[in-house]
Amino acid sequence: MKSLISSLFFLLIYLSSFSYTGEILKSFKSPGKWPTGMTFDGQNLWLADRKADKIYCIDPESGKQIREIPSPAWWPTGMAWDGQYLWCADIKGGLPLSENFKGKVYQLDPQNGNILRALDVPVVAITGLCWDGEYLWCTDHLSREIVQFDPDDGTTIRSFKAPARDPRGIAFDGTYLWVSDRISDEIYMIEPENGKVINIIPAPGPFPRGMAWDGTKLWNVDSQSDMIYQLTVRDDEGFRAYNPRKAKVRVIQEFTNFGPGDALSTTSYFALPVDRPSQKIKKIFYSSKPERIQKDSWGQETAVFEKDRLKPDEKREAWMLVEAELYQLDYYIFPDQVGDESEIPEDISKRYLVDNEKYQLDHPVIQKGLKEALGDTKNLYWKARRIFDYLIDHMYYEMQGGWNTAPTVLERGNGSCSEYSFVYIAMCRAAGVPARYVGSVVYRGDDAAMDDVFHRWVEIYLPNFGWIPVDPSRGDRDNPRDQAIAFGHLSNTFVITTQSGGGSETMDWTYNVNSTYTSEPKAFVVQDHFADWEIGE
């Protein structure tokens, strides 16, 4: 017994030692009341304060102020370190005038704050600043842009749309950019070559501003709480499950016979939900004992209800009640850490790279789309992401009823969530990325809600990260952030019932519920299914 207690104790310590990207490691108070820009010089943090017109040098271990220098002008907003000198951005170009947004950056002597040079910047309202080893980067919260520019003359090297509505701080970690957004209260990891948002983490405070990178950890200062936070990056956990929600979901399948003939038999199949990172299944109840529990070739279990004759003007109902705890799920993927095709397990390749009539991997439309989407990329993450982006550019969401094959849908240019999923799976498999779909019932916002639309999306397999949710139809958005939230993220609004590679002995190509019947001639039998939700505390 003593040995068991000891083992459990060390297991708890082991589990608690894991951290996730964005977890707060430490925090301390800012020296001033209006902190804005922040940078790291290899040893200490430097923090600009708008109201004090000062720049503070701070010990990152203790949070104590070491010294201070004057800011170069009256509205400092961003800070950067180029390996020898400080850079400070001023949103009003050195003049304390209302709405005088003519940004400048100043190169400063870190010993005394003397201005070594001043440079006009290619943006209007500069709010963040960082150095990438050769060029400066800045954010503009009015134009909602991120711009890389030459520190010699201000020439724009590249620019792209900011992830969300109000970009503030920016940092470079040697590979990726990190940008904070004041309105969304989020921090984004961005690929600097193309501006794609890869990871999204919640900001540690209510008004995130300056960002800094110290070589292993990320720093963020919040100008409402006046706190400085150190955050972990490239963590032990590849995802975070949080914000639990208790739910009871009754999935109902009905047959109604309008006659005049009899239905000779009816069969209902209910896909059984299982524990997943985004859900814990507590209990499952049924309207009556199923005739059997049947597993298909994909490993999906279904509860099967078989009944005999259903006469005209009669209705038959079967249901499954699921009690579950649902979680919001965020994956933190670093493309440079994704393994290659040789690291995909053989059983996954055999099952989730195969072709069939819905996908048609060799069809000219699929192959043409792949060629346009991928270019010469070899990285499995970027293959999946470029296909995702290709569908954003070439399709729009429209639920017309019925399901067409992947080439037909892609050529048509629109589709339902299921049709988007078929296209995305086909293109991923053709590119060597294992893919499958999952199906769910959806919480629609009210504590007592009904769902009869349901939702399906895709999971892709990335070596070193596992199965990642990708919702290609949800990518049909304008903002980079709203597109990226569909890649590696799930809300706590789904009970996932179905997991399949396509075509099932019990579920066919459906999800949640499937049903069949036999009948006498001229029997008009209608099948319907829907789900009723109850949300708990």
C-alpha angles and dihedrals in degrees: 000000000000090000091051092051090049091050092049090048093055091043090056091050090048093051094044090053092067115097135190132221108277096025113144110245098177141345138192140174123277115243090233136044099235108046118177124153126031138184141167124233097197092272111031141027121246118206129189121212119203098202098040093044087222140120116219127207108214134191104236092207099054103016090232121145111247098185142318140231129195118264113247093241141358105277109044112179110159138035134197138172121214097190094270110029140036122241122204126191120212116198094206098045095246098308120104094219126137113262091354093146103175103129126211134182123214129203108219139196102238092212098062108359094247114161111246095180141347126217135189111232129222094240135071107224107026112194107159135034137187141160125234098191095272110025140031123244126203141179125225113202095193099050089032092227139137113214134189112204142176113261090212100062109354096253112162111243097182139337138189141175117284116245095247143000105289116030114187123157126033134189136174120218097191093270110031139031121237118206129184122211122206099204100042091039089222139122120222132206107213135191103235095210096061108007094242115157108232105170132023123198129177114254114247093231141030098258110033115193132148120040130198137178120214098188097271107022137047124233129204130181121207118210096200099051091029087224130141115215133196112209131194122239131189089023135186094258119066092205143018124224113195146136096063121209126191116220143175114204124186111198110199131195120190137189119197119187114205091180150165087178128043127258102236096202140354128203126191124192120197116193107226117229119225136193113289134163089269098045144032115203111217103178141347122207129184136208086239136346110294117240088235146337108241128193121207129211091272092056094254113146121212134188108229124208116189122183136174132230122359112195127213116286091018127122127205125197134190125178145182121209115205124193110197146157112228127202138198107242129207122180119202108210125182107195093208089060096051112111124234130251093275089065095058108109112250095236090055093049092050094050105034105036096055125115131229141163096284095052107034095189095190096050112126092238092055093045093048091050091050093051091051094044104044110036107178099328116140101177110106093219093053092045090056093042095048090050088050090051091046091058090049088057098041106035141046130199118261127151107213100158126256128051124259129193120275096255092048092050094046092048091047091050101221139068152147124272089270093050092047087052093052091050093046093048091048094051094043093049091047087053093050097257112129111234139178136165134243127200130207150174112243134224105227100199109272123097088236102039138160127214124193098151100061124182141247131192141162137266120204126196117233117181112244090020106051127208112359125193115237121179105194096182091053090057088075092104137113105230119072089229093054090049093048094050087070092060113073099349136099131183121223091253102095137083102197109212104164137053119176146146092218133291120034137195089232108021100033103196094324129099136212095014136015127183140183136180143183122216149174117263115289095016108143106208121180122201122201137169135184141151133239119207133206116186118207134197 
